[in-house]
GROMACS .gro file of C-alpha atoms in nm:
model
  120
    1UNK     CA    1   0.000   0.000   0.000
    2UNK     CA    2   0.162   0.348  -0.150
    3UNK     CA    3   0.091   0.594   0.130
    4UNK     CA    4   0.190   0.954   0.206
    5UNK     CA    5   0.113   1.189   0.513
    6UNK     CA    6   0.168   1.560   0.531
    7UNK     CA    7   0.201   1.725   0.853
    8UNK     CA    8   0.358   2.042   0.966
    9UNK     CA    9   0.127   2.327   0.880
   10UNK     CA   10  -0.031   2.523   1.182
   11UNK     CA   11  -0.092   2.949   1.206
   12UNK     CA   12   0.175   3.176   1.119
   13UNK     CA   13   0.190   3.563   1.089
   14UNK     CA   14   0.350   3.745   0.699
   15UNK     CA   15   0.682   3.676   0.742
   16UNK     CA   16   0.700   3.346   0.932
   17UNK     CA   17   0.795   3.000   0.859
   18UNK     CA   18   0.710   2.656   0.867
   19UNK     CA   19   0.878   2.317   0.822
   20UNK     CA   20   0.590   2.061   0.654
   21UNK     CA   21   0.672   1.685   0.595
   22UNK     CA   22   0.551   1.433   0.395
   23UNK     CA   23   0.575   1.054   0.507
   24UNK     CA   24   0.578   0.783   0.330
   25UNK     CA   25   0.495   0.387   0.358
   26UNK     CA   26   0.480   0.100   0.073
   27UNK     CA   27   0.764   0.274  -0.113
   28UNK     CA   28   1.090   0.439  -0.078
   29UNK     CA   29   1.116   0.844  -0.135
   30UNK     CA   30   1.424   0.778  -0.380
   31UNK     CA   31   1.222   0.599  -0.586
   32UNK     CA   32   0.966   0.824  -0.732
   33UNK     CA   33   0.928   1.218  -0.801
   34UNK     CA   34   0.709   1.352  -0.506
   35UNK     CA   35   0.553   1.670  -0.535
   36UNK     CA   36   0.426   1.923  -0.283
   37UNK     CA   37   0.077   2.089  -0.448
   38UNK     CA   38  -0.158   2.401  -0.270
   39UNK     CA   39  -0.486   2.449  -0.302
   40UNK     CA   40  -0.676   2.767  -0.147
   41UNK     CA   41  -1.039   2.805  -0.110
   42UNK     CA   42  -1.195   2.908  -0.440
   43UNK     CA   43  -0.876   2.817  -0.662
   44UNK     CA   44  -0.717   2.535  -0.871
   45UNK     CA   45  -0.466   2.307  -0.696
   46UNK     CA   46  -0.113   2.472  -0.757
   47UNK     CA   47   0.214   2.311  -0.809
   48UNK     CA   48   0.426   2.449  -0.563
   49UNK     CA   49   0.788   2.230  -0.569
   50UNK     CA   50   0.932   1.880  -0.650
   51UNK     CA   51   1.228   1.634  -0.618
   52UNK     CA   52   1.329   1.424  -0.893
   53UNK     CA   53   1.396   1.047  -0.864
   54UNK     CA   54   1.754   0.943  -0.737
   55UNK     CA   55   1.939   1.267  -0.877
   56UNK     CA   56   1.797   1.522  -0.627
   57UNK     CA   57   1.696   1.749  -0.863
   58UNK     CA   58   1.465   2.023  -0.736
   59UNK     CA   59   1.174   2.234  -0.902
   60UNK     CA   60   0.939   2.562  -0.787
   61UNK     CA   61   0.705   2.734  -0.855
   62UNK     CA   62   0.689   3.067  -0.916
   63UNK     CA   63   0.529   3.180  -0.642
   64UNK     CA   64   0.710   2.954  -0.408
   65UNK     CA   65   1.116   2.984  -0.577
   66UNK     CA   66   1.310   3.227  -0.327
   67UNK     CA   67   1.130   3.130  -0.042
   68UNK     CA   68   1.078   2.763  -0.006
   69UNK     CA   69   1.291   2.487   0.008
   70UNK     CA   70   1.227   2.090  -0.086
   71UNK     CA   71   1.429   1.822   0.015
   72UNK     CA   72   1.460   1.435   0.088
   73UNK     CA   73   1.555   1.216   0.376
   74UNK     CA   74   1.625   0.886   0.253
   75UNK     CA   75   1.704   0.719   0.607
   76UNK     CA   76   1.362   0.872   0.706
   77UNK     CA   77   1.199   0.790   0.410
   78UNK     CA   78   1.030   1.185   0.429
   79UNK     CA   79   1.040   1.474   0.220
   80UNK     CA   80   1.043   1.817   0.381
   81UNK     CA   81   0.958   2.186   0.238
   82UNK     CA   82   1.053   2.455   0.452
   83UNK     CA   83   0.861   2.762   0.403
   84UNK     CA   84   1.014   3.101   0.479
   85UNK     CA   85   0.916   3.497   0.409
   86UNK     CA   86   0.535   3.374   0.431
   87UNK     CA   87   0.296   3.568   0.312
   88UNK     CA   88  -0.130   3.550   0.282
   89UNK     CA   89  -0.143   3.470  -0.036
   90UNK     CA   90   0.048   3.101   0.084
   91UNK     CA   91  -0.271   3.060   0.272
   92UNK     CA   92  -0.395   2.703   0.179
   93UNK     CA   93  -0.400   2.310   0.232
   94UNK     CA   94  -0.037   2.181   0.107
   95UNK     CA   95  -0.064   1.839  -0.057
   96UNK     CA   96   0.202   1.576  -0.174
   97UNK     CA   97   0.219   1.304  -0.438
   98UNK     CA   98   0.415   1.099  -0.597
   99UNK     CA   99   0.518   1.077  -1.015
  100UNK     CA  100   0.737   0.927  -1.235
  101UNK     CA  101   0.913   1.235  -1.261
  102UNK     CA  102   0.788   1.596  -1.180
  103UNK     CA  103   0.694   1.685  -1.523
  104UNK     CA  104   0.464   1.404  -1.464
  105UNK     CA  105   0.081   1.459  -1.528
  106UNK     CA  106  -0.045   1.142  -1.336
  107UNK     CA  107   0.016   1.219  -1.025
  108UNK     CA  108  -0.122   0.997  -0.678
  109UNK     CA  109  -0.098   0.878  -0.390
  110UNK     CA  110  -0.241   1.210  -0.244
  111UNK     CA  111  -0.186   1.275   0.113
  112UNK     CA  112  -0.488   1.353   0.355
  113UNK     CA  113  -0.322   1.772   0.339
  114UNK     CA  114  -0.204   1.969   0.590
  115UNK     CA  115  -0.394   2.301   0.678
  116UNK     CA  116  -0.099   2.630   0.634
  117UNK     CA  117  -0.289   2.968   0.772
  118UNK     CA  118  -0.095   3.298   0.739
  119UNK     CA  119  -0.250   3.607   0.907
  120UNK     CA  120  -0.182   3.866   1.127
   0.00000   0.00000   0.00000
């Protein structure tokens, strides 16, 4: 069973940060692309970042490139994104997934999300 749980987010005031993770079970991290994803009330989901298969190879989004960070722990079998310099607008529920490779279009294995709230 291919399984992935995201935990981390929590309240945070504009300029802030946050750590999130994203578990796995039934497969190893190094072994597929896994993607962290946003989607805020009233919007498509976003991509927001991803790690590549073996290589380490890292991608961002716009809105997320300068300010967050995605990386893999293979003896913990977790990815992490670290989220600095938040802002509002990164107000959402942060997903991951898992892909071939991150310019996959098929993604699954969707986490249950992980709620990020940034207000003053």
């Amino acid at each position: 069973q291919v399984q992935l749980v995201e935990s981390g987010g929590g309240l945070v005031q504009p300029g802030g940060s946050l750590r999130l993770s994203c578990e796995a079970s039934g497969f190893t991290v190094d072994d597929y692309a896994i993607g962290w994803f946003r989607q805020a009330p009233g919007k498509e989901r976003e991509g927001v970042s991803c790690i590549n298969i073996r290589d380490g190879s890292v991608y961002y989004g716009d809105s997320a490139k300068g300010r967050f960070t995605i990386s893999r722990d293979s003896a913990k079998n977790t990815v992490y994104l670290q989220m600095d310099s938040l802002e509002p607008e990164d107000t959402a529920v942060y997903y991951c997934a898992t892909d071939t490779h991150c310019s996959g279009y098929k993604w699954n294995s969707w986490g249950q999300g992980t709620q990020v709230t940034v207000s003053s």
